[in-house]
Amino acid sequence: MDTIQRALQKQQGKTPEENVYPIRNDIDPAITDELTEDSVIEEFDLKAGHVAENSIGEILLEARRLSEGDIELIRQVQQDDGIYFGEAALQLRLLTKEDIKFALCRQYGYTYIDDGDSTLSQELVTLYQPFHKKSEVLRLIRSQLIVGAMAEGKRVFAVVSPGEQEGKTYIAANLAVTMAQLGKRTLLIDANFRTPRIDKLFSVNARIGLS
């Protein structure tokens, strides 16, 4: 917490009321424990924002999740400690993990769903946790398809395996999401006649199907 104290001390010259910096009390309780650890965020990589950290602040300012004073304080802590914008904001308890995910998704153009939204299945990791390592792997697969098969004009792909419960539905559904996140028109067809699950993952009516 020394970092926060140093940052607040640099606000000397303001009125006592202004010098008492507001700390959010609605922060995710899990973050309190993480503040004492080296790794502040495990679910997604804050380094993804290092290319344009200023735009993260601008996004959150526009969304009214930060004030200009907040951004100034975060940048001061960021500079003093040599950490990323999001890490400094979490240390100051000015943002939650959800706030940072919101900003990063806006910055990189990823569509995402709040963790508390149970409309779709949590298996759609590319929607719920777009910066998770699993999502990064799925985007890597997408990239290989784009520069390889799709560059040759191929537009139809099948996700298959010799046995059951080997992740075919999971891969197909999340791969389709990554394609759609690029703005590409994407049609996902569940051809698993024995144990179809695509409708359950996306909460759609399965009355009309491939057969």
PDB file of N, CA and C in Angstrom, residues 86-190:
ATOM      1  N   GLY A  86      -3.406  -1.087 -15.960  1.00  0.00           N
ATOM      2  CA  GLY A  86      -4.438  -1.849 -15.271  1.00  0.00           C
ATOM      3  C   GLY A  86      -4.009  -2.299 -13.885  1.00  0.00           C
ATOM      4  N   GLU A  87      -2.751  -2.686 -13.748  1.00  0.00           N
ATOM      5  CA  GLU A  87      -2.247  -3.110 -12.441  1.00  0.00           C
ATOM      6  C   GLU A  87      -2.271  -1.956 -11.450  1.00  0.00           C
ATOM      7  N   ALA A  88      -1.860  -0.771 -11.905  1.00  0.00           N
ATOM      8  CA  ALA A  88      -1.874   0.401 -11.029  1.00  0.00           C
ATOM      9  C   ALA A  88      -3.305   0.739 -10.608  1.00  0.00           C
ATOM     10  N   ALA A  89      -4.241   0.640 -11.557  1.00  0.00           N
ATOM     11  CA  ALA A  89      -5.638   0.953 -11.251  1.00  0.00           C
ATOM     12  C   ALA A  89      -6.215  -0.016 -10.230  1.00  0.00           C
ATOM     13  N   LEU A  90      -5.823  -1.280 -10.326  1.00  0.00           N
ATOM     14  CA  LEU A  90      -6.303  -2.275  -9.370  1.00  0.00           C
ATOM     15  C   LEU A  90      -5.681  -2.058  -7.991  1.00  0.00           C
ATOM     16  N   GLN A  91      -4.419  -1.706  -7.959  1.00  0.00           N
ATOM     17  CA  GLN A  91      -3.776  -1.437  -6.680  1.00  0.00           C
ATOM     18  C   GLN A  91      -4.449  -0.270  -5.964  1.00  0.00           C
ATOM     19  N   LEU A  92      -4.849   0.728  -6.726  1.00  0.00           N
ATOM     20  CA  LEU A  92      -5.528   1.888  -6.161  1.00  0.00           C
ATOM     21  C   LEU A  92      -7.009   1.620  -5.894  1.00  0.00           C
ATOM     22  N   ARG A  93      -7.478   0.448  -6.330  1.00  0.00           N
ATOM     23  CA  ARG A  93      -8.878   0.052  -6.175  1.00  0.00           C
ATOM     24  C   ARG A  93      -9.840   1.031  -6.863  1.00  0.00           C
ATOM     25  N   LEU A  94      -9.379   1.565  -7.973  1.00  0.00           N
ATOM     26  CA  LEU A  94     -10.225   2.449  -8.769  1.00  0.00           C
ATOM     27  C   LEU A  94     -10.969   1.670  -9.846  1.00  0.00           C
ATOM     28  N   LEU A  95     -10.492   0.465 -10.150  1.00  0.00           N
ATOM     29  CA  LEU A  95     -11.127  -0.369 -11.161  1.00  0.00           C
ATOM     30  C   LEU A  95     -11.244  -1.792 -10.646  1.00  0.00           C
ATOM     31  N   THR A  96     -12.167  -2.528 -11.250  1.00  0.00           N
ATOM     32  CA  THR A  96     -12.281  -3.957 -10.981  1.00  0.00           C
ATOM     33  C   THR A  96     -11.739  -4.718 -12.192  1.00  0.00           C
ATOM     34  N   LYS A  97     -11.619  -6.028 -12.064  1.00  0.00           N
ATOM     35  CA  LYS A  97     -11.198  -6.836 -13.202  1.00  0.00           C
ATOM     36  C   LYS A  97     -12.165  -6.663 -14.365  1.00  0.00           C
ATOM     37  N   GLU A  98     -13.451  -6.562 -14.039  1.00  0.00           N
ATOM     38  CA  GLU A  98     -14.455  -6.418 -15.094  1.00  0.00           C
ATOM     39  C   GLU A  98     -14.263  -5.116 -15.856  1.00  0.00           C
ATOM     40  N   ASP A  99     -13.891  -4.029 -15.142  1.00  0.00           N
ATOM     41  CA  ASP A  99     -13.630  -2.743 -15.796  1.00  0.00           C
ATOM     42  C   ASP A  99     -12.474  -2.875 -16.790  1.00  0.00           C
ATOM     43  N   ILE A 100     -11.412  -3.570 -16.366  1.00  0.00           N
ATOM     44  CA  ILE A 100     -10.242  -3.703 -17.238  1.00  0.00           C
ATOM     45  C   ILE A 100     -10.566  -4.567 -18.444  1.00  0.00           C
ATOM     46  N   LYS A 101     -11.313  -5.641 -18.203  1.00  0.00           N
ATOM     47  CA  LYS A 101     -11.711  -6.494 -19.323  1.00  0.00           C
ATOM     48  C   LYS A 101     -12.566  -5.705 -20.308  1.00  0.00           C
ATOM     49  N   PHE A 102     -13.462  -4.878 -19.794  1.00  0.00           N
ATOM     50  CA  PHE A 102     -14.298  -4.027 -20.647  1.00  0.00           C
ATOM     51  C   PHE A 102     -13.433  -3.141 -21.537  1.00  0.00           C
ATOM     52  N   ALA A 103     -12.423  -2.495 -20.934  1.00  0.00           N
ATOM     53  CA  ALA A 103     -11.574  -1.575 -21.696  1.00  0.00           C
ATOM     54  C   ALA A 103     -10.731  -2.299 -22.732  1.00  0.00           C
ATOM     55  N   LEU A 104     -10.132  -3.425 -22.342  1.00  0.00           N
ATOM     56  CA  LEU A 104      -9.293  -4.172 -23.282  1.00  0.00           C
ATOM     57  C   LEU A 104     -10.119  -4.716 -24.444  1.00  0.00           C
ATOM     58  N   CYS A 105     -11.328  -5.177 -24.146  1.00  0.00           N
ATOM     59  CA  CYS A 105     -12.182  -5.692 -25.221  1.00  0.00           C
ATOM     60  C   CYS A 105     -12.587  -4.578 -26.180  1.00  0.00           C
ATOM     61  N   ARG A 106     -12.861  -3.403 -25.629  1.00  0.00           N
ATOM     62  CA  ARG A 106     -13.180  -2.260 -26.490  1.00  0.00           C
ATOM     63  C   ARG A 106     -11.967  -1.870 -27.323  1.00  0.00           C
ATOM     64  N   GLN A 107     -10.793  -1.928 -26.722  1.00  0.00           N
ATOM     65  CA  GLN A 107      -9.569  -1.528 -27.412  1.00  0.00           C
ATOM     66  C   GLN A 107      -9.241  -2.451 -28.572  1.00  0.00           C
ATOM     67  N   TYR A 108      -9.437  -3.752 -28.356  1.00  0.00           N
ATOM     68  CA  TYR A 108      -9.075  -4.724 -29.379  1.00  0.00           C
ATOM     69  C   TYR A 108     -10.270  -5.198 -30.202  1.00  0.00           C
ATOM     70  N   GLY A 109     -11.437  -4.634 -29.940  1.00  0.00           N
ATOM     71  CA  GLY A 109     -12.604  -4.959 -30.748  1.00  0.00           C
ATOM     72  C   GLY A 109     -13.188  -6.329 -30.479  1.00  0.00           C
ATOM     73  N   TYR A 110     -12.986  -6.869 -29.266  1.00  0.00           N
ATOM     74  CA  TYR A 110     -13.540  -8.170 -28.925  1.00  0.00           C
ATOM     75  C   TYR A 110     -14.926  -8.009 -28.301  1.00  0.00           C
ATOM     76  N   THR A 111     -15.893  -8.732 -28.848  1.00  0.00           N
ATOM     77  CA  THR A 111     -17.197  -8.798 -28.215  1.00  0.00           C
ATOM     78  C   THR A 111     -17.076  -9.701 -26.996  1.00  0.00           C
ATOM     79  N   TYR A 112     -17.683  -9.297 -25.883  1.00  0.00           N
ATOM     80  CA  TYR A 112     -17.601 -10.143 -24.695  1.00  0.00           C
ATOM     81  C   TYR A 112     -18.882 -10.032 -23.887  1.00  0.00           C
ATOM     82  N   ILE A 113     -19.051 -10.959 -22.941  1.00  0.00           N
ATOM     83  CA  ILE A 113     -20.215 -10.997 -22.068  1.00  0.00           C
ATOM     84  C   ILE A 113     -19.747 -10.900 -20.634  1.00  0.00           C
ATOM     85  N   ASP A 114     -20.457 -10.131 -19.817  1.00  0.00           N
ATOM     86  CA  ASP A 114     -20.109 -10.018 -18.400  1.00  0.00           C
ATOM     87  C   ASP A 114     -20.158 -11.384 -17.733  1.00  0.00           C
ATOM     88  N   ASP A 115     -19.264 -11.597 -16.777  1.00  0.00           N
ATOM     89  CA  ASP A 115     -19.204 -12.883 -16.082  1.00  0.00           C
ATOM     90  C   ASP A 115     -20.519 -13.238 -15.396  1.00  0.00           C
ATOM     91  N   GLY A 116     -21.248 -12.220 -14.962  1.00  0.00           N
ATOM     92  CA  GLY A 116     -22.495 -12.484 -14.252  1.00  0.00           C
ATOM     93  C   GLY A 116     -23.670 -12.807 -15.157  1.00  0.00           C
ATOM     94  N   ASP A 117     -23.478 -12.676 -16.457  1.00  0.00           N
ATOM     95  CA  ASP A 117     -24.548 -12.953 -17.419  1.00  0.00           C
ATOM     96  C   ASP A 117     -24.583 -14.445 -17.715  1.00  0.00           C
ATOM     97  N   SER A 118     -25.696 -15.094 -17.365  1.00  0.00           N
ATOM     98  CA  SER A 118     -25.811 -16.547 -17.564  1.00  0.00           C
ATOM     99  C   SER A 118     -26.652 -16.898 -18.784  1.00  0.00           C
ATOM    100  N   THR A 119     -26.827 -15.941 -19.693  1.00  0.00           N
ATOM    101  CA  THR A 119     -27.636 -16.184 -20.889  1.00  0.00           C
ATOM    102  C   THR A 119     -27.064 -17.322 -21.724  1.00  0.00           C
ATOM    103  N   LEU A 120     -25.750 -17.325 -21.910  1.00  0.00           N
ATOM    104  CA  LEU A 120     -25.080 -18.352 -22.699  1.00  0.00           C
ATOM    105  C   LEU A 120     -24.224 -19.221 -21.791  1.00  0.00           C
ATOM    106  N   SER A 121     -23.707 -20.301 -22.347  1.00  0.00           N
ATOM    107  CA  SER A 121     -22.901 -21.232 -21.561  1.00  0.00           C
ATOM    108  C   SER A 121     -21.522 -20.645 -21.265  1.00  0.00           C
ATOM    109  N   GLN A 122     -21.034 -20.921 -20.040  1.00  0.00           N
ATOM    110  CA  GLN A 122     -19.698 -20.478 -19.659  1.00  0.00           C
ATOM    111  C   GLN A 122     -18.612 -21.188 -20.466  1.00  0.00           C
ATOM    112  N   GLU A 123     -18.982 -22.237 -21.200  1.00  0.00           N
ATOM    113  CA  GLU A 123     -18.012 -22.910 -22.068  1.00  0.00           C
ATOM    114  C   GLU A 123     -17.552 -22.008 -23.202  1.00  0.00           C
ATOM    115  N   LEU A 124     -18.310 -20.971 -23.488  1.00  0.00           N
ATOM    116  CA  LEU A 124     -17.926 -20.030 -24.543  1.00  0.00           C
ATOM    117  C   LEU A 124     -16.880 -19.071 -23.975  1.00  0.00           C
ATOM    118  N   VAL A 125     -15.706 -19.614 -23.745  1.00  0.00           N
ATOM    119  CA  VAL A 125     -14.641 -18.866 -23.086  1.00  0.00           C
ATOM    120  C   VAL A 125     -14.226 -17.642 -23.893  1.00  0.00           C
ATOM    121  N   THR A 126     -14.334 -17.710 -25.206  1.00  0.00           N
ATOM    122  CA  THR A 126     -13.946 -16.574 -26.049  1.00  0.00           C
ATOM    123  C   THR A 126     -14.897 -15.391 -25.896  1.00  0.00           C
ATOM    124  N   LEU A 127     -16.078 -15.630 -25.346  1.00  0.00           N
ATOM    125  CA  LEU A 127     -17.028 -14.550 -25.078  1.00  0.00           C
ATOM    126  C   LEU A 127     -16.926 -14.055 -23.641  1.00  0.00           C
ATOM    127  N   TYR A 128     -16.786 -14.976 -22.706  1.00  0.00           N
ATOM    128  CA  TYR A 128     -16.761 -14.608 -21.296  1.00  0.00           C
ATOM    129  C   TYR A 128     -15.374 -14.185 -20.817  1.00  0.00           C
ATOM    130  N   GLN A 129     -14.333 -14.799 -21.373  1.00  0.00           N
ATOM    131  CA  GLN A 129     -12.967 -14.484 -20.962  1.00  0.00           C
ATOM    132  C   GLN A 129     -12.067 -14.365 -22.188  1.00  0.00           C
ATOM    133  N   PRO A 130     -12.254 -13.313 -22.975  1.00  0.00           N
ATOM    134  CA  PRO A 130     -11.523 -13.187 -24.242  1.00  0.00           C
ATOM    135  C   PRO A 130     -10.008 -13.086 -24.103  1.00  0.00           C
ATOM    136  N   PHE A 131      -9.496 -12.800 -22.884  1.00  0.00           N
ATOM    137  CA  PHE A 131      -8.045 -12.704 -22.709  1.00  0.00           C
ATOM    138  C   PHE A 131      -7.480 -13.906 -21.952  1.00  0.00           C
ATOM    139  N   HIS A 132      -8.301 -14.925 -21.770  1.00  0.00           N
ATOM    140  CA  HIS A 132      -7.829 -16.156 -21.156  1.00  0.00           C
ATOM    141  C   HIS A 132      -6.876 -16.863 -22.117  1.00  0.00           C
ATOM    142  N   LYS A 133      -5.970 -17.659 -21.575  1.00  0.00           N
ATOM    143  CA  LYS A 133      -5.007 -18.370 -22.423  1.00  0.00           C
ATOM    144  C   LYS A 133      -5.711 -19.290 -23.418  1.00  0.00           C
ATOM    145  N   LYS A 134      -6.833 -19.877 -23.002  1.00  0.00           N
ATOM    146  CA  LYS A 134      -7.575 -20.746 -23.912  1.00  0.00           C
ATOM    147  C   LYS A 134      -8.102 -19.946 -25.105  1.00  0.00           C
ATOM    148  N   SER A 135      -8.543 -18.723 -24.849  1.00  0.00           N
ATOM    149  CA  SER A 135      -9.045 -17.872 -25.933  1.00  0.00           C
ATOM    150  C   SER A 135      -7.924 -17.503 -26.889  1.00  0.00           C
ATOM    151  N   GLU A 136      -6.738 -17.253 -26.335  1.00  0.00           N
ATOM    152  CA  GLU A 136      -5.582 -16.925 -27.177  1.00  0.00           C
ATOM    153  C   GLU A 136      -5.250 -18.095 -28.101  1.00  0.00           C
ATOM    154  N   VAL A 137      -5.328 -19.315 -27.578  1.00  0.00           N
ATOM    155  CA  VAL A 137      -5.045 -20.500 -28.393  1.00  0.00           C
ATOM    156  C   VAL A 137      -6.072 -20.631 -29.511  1.00  0.00           C
ATOM    157  N   LEU A 138      -7.342 -20.378 -29.199  1.00  0.00           N
ATOM    158  CA  LEU A 138      -8.401 -20.473 -30.204  1.00  0.00           C
ATOM    159  C   LEU A 138      -8.228 -19.407 -31.284  1.00  0.00           C
ATOM    160  N   ARG A 139      -7.786 -18.219 -30.892  1.00  0.00           N
ATOM    161  CA  ARG A 139      -7.529 -17.180 -31.899  1.00  0.00           C
ATOM    162  C   ARG A 139      -6.317 -17.551 -32.753  1.00  0.00           C
ATOM    163  N   LEU A 140      -5.364 -18.259 -32.167  1.00  0.00           N
ATOM    164  CA  LEU A 140      -4.216 -18.724 -32.948  1.00  0.00           C
ATOM    165  C   LEU A 140      -4.664 -19.726 -34.009  1.00  0.00           C
ATOM    166  N   ILE A 141      -5.570 -20.624 -33.635  1.00  0.00           N
ATOM    167  CA  ILE A 141      -6.125 -21.579 -34.607  1.00  0.00           C
ATOM    168  C   ILE A 141      -6.846 -20.819 -35.716  1.00  0.00           C
ATOM    169  N   ARG A 142      -7.635 -19.808 -35.309  1.00  0.00           N
ATOM    170  CA  ARG A 142      -8.339 -18.989 -36.303  1.00  0.00           C
ATOM    171  C   ARG A 142      -7.350 -18.333 -37.272  1.00  0.00           C
ATOM    172  N   SER A 143      -6.269 -17.798 -36.737  1.00  0.00           N
ATOM    173  CA  SER A 143      -5.274 -17.138 -37.585  1.00  0.00           C
ATOM    174  C   SER A 143      -4.662 -18.104 -38.589  1.00  0.00           C
ATOM    175  N   GLN A 144      -4.388 -19.326 -38.141  1.00  0.00           N
ATOM    176  CA  GLN A 144      -3.818 -20.326 -39.028  1.00  0.00           C
ATOM    177  C   GLN A 144      -4.792 -20.683 -40.151  1.00  0.00           C
ATOM    178  N   LEU A 145      -6.078 -20.732 -39.819  1.00  0.00           N
ATOM    179  CA  LEU A 145      -7.091 -21.007 -40.848  1.00  0.00           C
ATOM    180  C   LEU A 145      -7.174 -19.861 -41.856  1.00  0.00           C
ATOM    181  N   ILE A 146      -7.080 -18.650 -41.353  1.00  0.00           N
ATOM    182  CA  ILE A 146      -7.212 -17.477 -42.231  1.00  0.00           C
ATOM    183  C   ILE A 146      -6.039 -17.378 -43.203  1.00  0.00           C
ATOM    184  N   VAL A 147      -4.823 -17.523 -42.688  1.00  0.00           N
ATOM    185  CA  VAL A 147      -3.642 -17.371 -43.555  1.00  0.00           C
ATOM    186  C   VAL A 147      -3.375 -18.627 -44.381  1.00  0.00           C
ATOM    187  N   GLY A 148      -3.992 -19.733 -43.991  1.00  0.00           N
ATOM    188  CA  GLY A 148      -3.786 -20.979 -44.726  1.00  0.00           C
ATOM    189  C   GLY A 148      -4.952 -21.316 -45.626  1.00  0.00           C
ATOM    190  N   ALA A 149      -5.899 -22.065 -45.089  1.00  0.00           N
ATOM    191  CA  ALA A 149      -7.019 -22.572 -45.888  1.00  0.00           C
ATOM    192  C   ALA A 149      -7.894 -21.470 -46.465  1.00  0.00           C
ATOM    193  N   MET A 150      -8.222 -20.457 -45.653  1.00  0.00           N
ATOM    194  CA  MET A 150      -9.111 -19.403 -46.149  1.00  0.00           C
ATOM    195  C   MET A 150      -8.448 -18.559 -47.222  1.00  0.00           C
ATOM    196  N   ALA A 151      -7.138 -18.401 -47.129  1.00  0.00           N
ATOM    197  CA  ALA A 151      -6.412 -17.662 -48.164  1.00  0.00           C
ATOM    198  C   ALA A 151      -6.467 -18.388 -49.498  1.00  0.00           C
ATOM    199  N   GLU A 152      -6.714 -19.692 -49.432  1.00  0.00           N
ATOM    200  CA  GLU A 152      -6.833 -20.496 -50.657  1.00  0.00           C
ATOM    201  C   GLU A 152      -8.274 -20.592 -51.137  1.00  0.00           C
ATOM    202  N   GLY A 153      -9.172 -19.865 -50.455  1.00  0.00           N
ATOM    203  CA  GLY A 153     -10.567 -19.845 -50.889  1.00  0.00           C
ATOM    204  C   GLY A 153     -11.484 -20.797 -50.148  1.00  0.00           C
ATOM    205  N   LYS A 154     -10.966 -21.562 -49.218  1.00  0.00           N
ATOM    206  CA  LYS A 154     -11.800 -22.510 -48.469  1.00  0.00           C
ATOM    207  C   LYS A 154     -12.619 -21.752 -47.418  1.00  0.00           C
ATOM    208  N   ARG A 155     -13.893 -22.117 -47.311  1.00  0.00           N
ATOM    209  CA  ARG A 155     -14.783 -21.421 -46.389  1.00  0.00           C
ATOM    210  C   ARG A 155     -15.554 -22.364 -45.471  1.00  0.00           C
ATOM    211  N   VAL A 156     -15.446 -23.642 -45.666  1.00  0.00           N
ATOM    212  CA  VAL A 156     -16.189 -24.616 -44.862  1.00  0.00           C
ATOM    213  C   VAL A 156     -15.201 -25.511 -44.117  1.00  0.00           C
ATOM    214  N   PHE A 157     -15.402 -25.623 -42.812  1.00  0.00           N
ATOM    215  CA  PHE A 157     -14.500 -26.422 -41.985  1.00  0.00           C
ATOM    216  C   PHE A 157     -15.309 -27.352 -41.085  1.00  0.00           C
ATOM    217  N   ALA A 158     -14.788 -28.537 -40.862  1.00  0.00           N
ATOM    218  CA  ALA A 158     -15.434 -29.507 -39.974  1.00  0.00           C
ATOM    219  C   ALA A 158     -14.508 -29.789 -38.798  1.00  0.00           C
ATOM    220  N   VAL A 159     -15.092 -29.788 -37.606  1.00  0.00           N
ATOM    221  CA  VAL A 159     -14.342 -30.121 -36.393  1.00  0.00           C
ATOM    222  C   VAL A 159     -14.758 -31.533 -36.002  1.00  0.00           C
ATOM    223  N   VAL A 160     -13.847 -32.485 -36.123  1.00  0.00           N
ATOM    224  CA  VAL A 160     -14.201 -33.896 -35.907  1.00  0.00           C
ATOM    225  C   VAL A 160     -13.174 -34.568 -34.996  1.00  0.00           C
ATOM    226  N   SER A 161     -13.579 -35.722 -34.458  1.00  0.00           N
ATOM    227  CA  SER A 161     -12.661 -36.556 -33.675  1.00  0.00           C
ATOM    228  C   SER A 161     -13.215 -37.976 -33.666  1.00  0.00           C
ATOM    229  N   PRO A 162     -12.396 -38.977 -33.380  1.00  0.00           N
ATOM    230  CA  PRO A 162     -12.857 -40.365 -33.443  1.00  0.00           C
ATOM    231  C   PRO A 162     -13.753 -40.793 -32.292  1.00  0.00           C
ATOM    232  N   GLY A 163     -13.718 -40.071 -31.161  1.00  0.00           N
ATOM    233  CA  GLY A 163     -14.484 -40.501 -29.992  1.00  0.00           C
ATOM    234  C   GLY A 163     -15.404 -39.417 -29.448  1.00  0.00           C
ATOM    235  N   GLU A 164     -16.114 -39.760 -28.361  1.00  0.00           N
ATOM    236  CA  GLU A 164     -17.029 -38.829 -27.717  1.00  0.00           C
ATOM    237  C   GLU A 164     -16.300 -38.032 -26.634  1.00  0.00           C
ATOM    238  N   GLN A 165     -16.883 -36.890 -26.295  1.00  0.00           N
ATOM    239  CA  GLN A 165     -16.381 -36.036 -25.218  1.00  0.00           C
ATOM    240  C   GLN A 165     -14.900 -35.697 -25.386  1.00  0.00           C
ATOM    241  N   GLU A 166     -14.542 -35.342 -26.596  1.00  0.00           N
ATOM    242  CA  GLU A 166     -13.156 -34.957 -26.885  1.00  0.00           C
ATOM    243  C   GLU A 166     -13.018 -33.479 -27.241  1.00  0.00           C
ATOM    244  N   GLY A 167     -14.121 -32.711 -27.048  1.00  0.00           N
ATOM    245  CA  GLY A 167     -14.029 -31.261 -27.217  1.00  0.00           C
ATOM    246  C   GLY A 167     -14.435 -30.719 -28.571  1.00  0.00           C
ATOM    247  N   LYS A 168     -15.099 -31.523 -29.373  1.00  0.00           N
ATOM    248  CA  LYS A 168     -15.486 -31.055 -30.717  1.00  0.00           C
ATOM    249  C   LYS A 168     -16.434 -29.854 -30.642  1.00  0.00           C
ATOM    250  N   THR A 169     -17.469 -29.979 -29.809  1.00  0.00           N
ATOM    251  CA  THR A 169     -18.457 -28.896 -29.683  1.00  0.00           C
ATOM    252  C   THR A 169     -17.803 -27.642 -29.115  1.00  0.00           C
ATOM    253  N   TYR A 170     -16.971 -27.827 -28.117  1.00  0.00           N
ATOM    254  CA  TYR A 170     -16.273 -26.696 -27.471  1.00  0.00           C
ATOM    255  C   TYR A 170     -15.410 -25.942 -28.483  1.00  0.00           C
ATOM    256  N   ILE A 171     -14.614 -26.684 -29.243  1.00  0.00           N
ATOM    257  CA  ILE A 171     -13.728 -26.058 -30.228  1.00  0.00           C
ATOM    258  C   ILE A 171     -14.536 -25.381 -31.331  1.00  0.00           C
ATOM    259  N   ALA A 172     -15.540 -26.080 -31.857  1.00  0.00           N
ATOM    260  CA  ALA A 172     -16.333 -25.529 -32.961  1.00  0.00           C
ATOM    261  C   ALA A 172     -17.053 -24.257 -32.542  1.00  0.00           C
ATOM    262  N   ALA A 173     -17.664 -24.279 -31.368  1.00  0.00           N
ATOM    263  CA  ALA A 173     -18.427 -23.118 -30.902  1.00  0.00           C
ATOM    264  C   ALA A 173     -17.525 -21.912 -30.665  1.00  0.00           C
ATOM    265  N   ASN A 174     -16.418 -22.126 -29.972  1.00  0.00           N
ATOM    266  CA  ASN A 174     -15.526 -21.002 -29.678  1.00  0.00           C
ATOM    267  C   ASN A 174     -14.787 -20.504 -30.910  1.00  0.00           C
ATOM    268  N   LEU A 175     -14.475 -21.411 -31.832  1.00  0.00           N
ATOM    269  CA  LEU A 175     -13.838 -20.995 -33.074  1.00  0.00           C
ATOM    270  C   LEU A 175     -14.798 -20.137 -33.895  1.00  0.00           C
ATOM    271  N   ALA A 176     -16.070 -20.504 -33.879  1.00  0.00           N
ATOM    272  CA  ALA A 176     -17.078 -19.706 -34.580  1.00  0.00           C
ATOM    273  C   ALA A 176     -17.185 -18.318 -33.968  1.00  0.00           C
ATOM    274  N   VAL A 177     -17.108 -18.245 -32.649  1.00  0.00           N
ATOM    275  CA  VAL A 177     -17.163 -16.943 -31.969  1.00  0.00           C
ATOM    276  C   VAL A 177     -15.980 -16.073 -32.385  1.00  0.00           C
ATOM    277  N   THR A 178     -14.771 -16.652 -32.448  1.00  0.00           N
ATOM    278  CA  THR A 178     -13.603 -15.861 -32.831  1.00  0.00           C
ATOM    279  C   THR A 178     -13.723 -15.333 -34.258  1.00  0.00           C
ATOM    280  N   MET A 179     -14.328 -16.106 -35.134  1.00  0.00           N
ATOM    281  CA  MET A 179     -14.552 -15.639 -36.507  1.00  0.00           C
ATOM    282  C   MET A 179     -15.541 -14.477 -36.513  1.00  0.00           C
ATOM    283  N   ALA A 180     -16.617 -14.626 -35.750  1.00  0.00           N
ATOM    284  CA  ALA A 180     -17.636 -13.575 -35.688  1.00  0.00           C
ATOM    285  C   ALA A 180     -17.073 -12.300 -35.064  1.00  0.00           C
ATOM    286  N   GLN A 181     -16.128 -12.447 -34.128  1.00  0.00           N
ATOM    287  CA  GLN A 181     -15.530 -11.281 -33.492  1.00  0.00           C
ATOM    288  C   GLN A 181     -14.713 -10.441 -34.471  1.00  0.00           C
ATOM    289  N   LEU A 182     -14.346 -11.036 -35.593  1.00  0.00           N
ATOM    290  CA  LEU A 182     -13.639 -10.285 -36.645  1.00  0.00           C
ATOM    291  C   LEU A 182     -14.611  -9.571 -37.572  1.00  0.00           C
ATOM    292  N   GLY A 183     -15.911  -9.761 -37.305  1.00  0.00           N
ATOM    293  CA  GLY A 183     -16.917  -9.154 -38.170  1.00  0.00           C
ATOM    294  C   GLY A 183     -17.255 -10.003 -39.373  1.00  0.00           C
ATOM    295  N   LYS A 184     -16.779 -11.255 -39.380  1.00  0.00           N
ATOM    296  CA  LYS A 184     -17.064 -12.149 -40.497  1.00  0.00           C
ATOM    297  C   LYS A 184     -18.410 -12.833 -40.298  1.00  0.00           C
ATOM    298  N   ARG A 185     -19.184 -12.945 -41.367  1.00  0.00           N
ATOM    299  CA  ARG A 185     -20.450 -13.679 -41.304  1.00  0.00           C
ATOM    300  C   ARG A 185     -20.134 -15.144 -41.069  1.00  0.00           C
ATOM    301  N   THR A 186     -20.665 -15.686 -39.980  1.00  0.00           N
ATOM    302  CA  THR A 186     -20.286 -17.039 -39.555  1.00  0.00           C
ATOM    303  C   THR A 186     -21.524 -17.903 -39.346  1.00  0.00           C
ATOM    304  N   LEU A 187     -21.538 -19.063 -39.948  1.00  0.00           N
ATOM    305  CA  LEU A 187     -22.628 -20.024 -39.772  1.00  0.00           C
ATOM    306  C   LEU A 187     -22.068 -21.259 -39.079  1.00  0.00           C
ATOM    307  N   LEU A 188     -22.591 -21.574 -37.899  1.00  0.00           N
ATOM    308  CA  LEU A 188     -22.153 -22.728 -37.121  1.00  0.00           C
ATOM    309  C   LEU A 188     -23.242 -23.805 -37.191  1.00  0.00           C
ATOM    310  N   ILE A 189     -22.885 -24.968 -37.709  1.00  0.00           N
ATOM    311  CA  ILE A 189     -23.848 -26.069 -37.880  1.00  0.00           C
ATOM    312  C   ILE A 189     -23.461 -27.226 -36.959  1.00  0.00           C
ATOM    313  N   ASP A 190     -24.415 -27.667 -36.147  1.00  0.00           N
ATOM    314  CA  ASP A 190     -24.186 -28.809 -35.261  1.00  0.00           C
ATOM    315  C   ASP A 190     -24.577 -30.084 -36.007  1.00  0.00           C
TER     316      ASP A 190
END
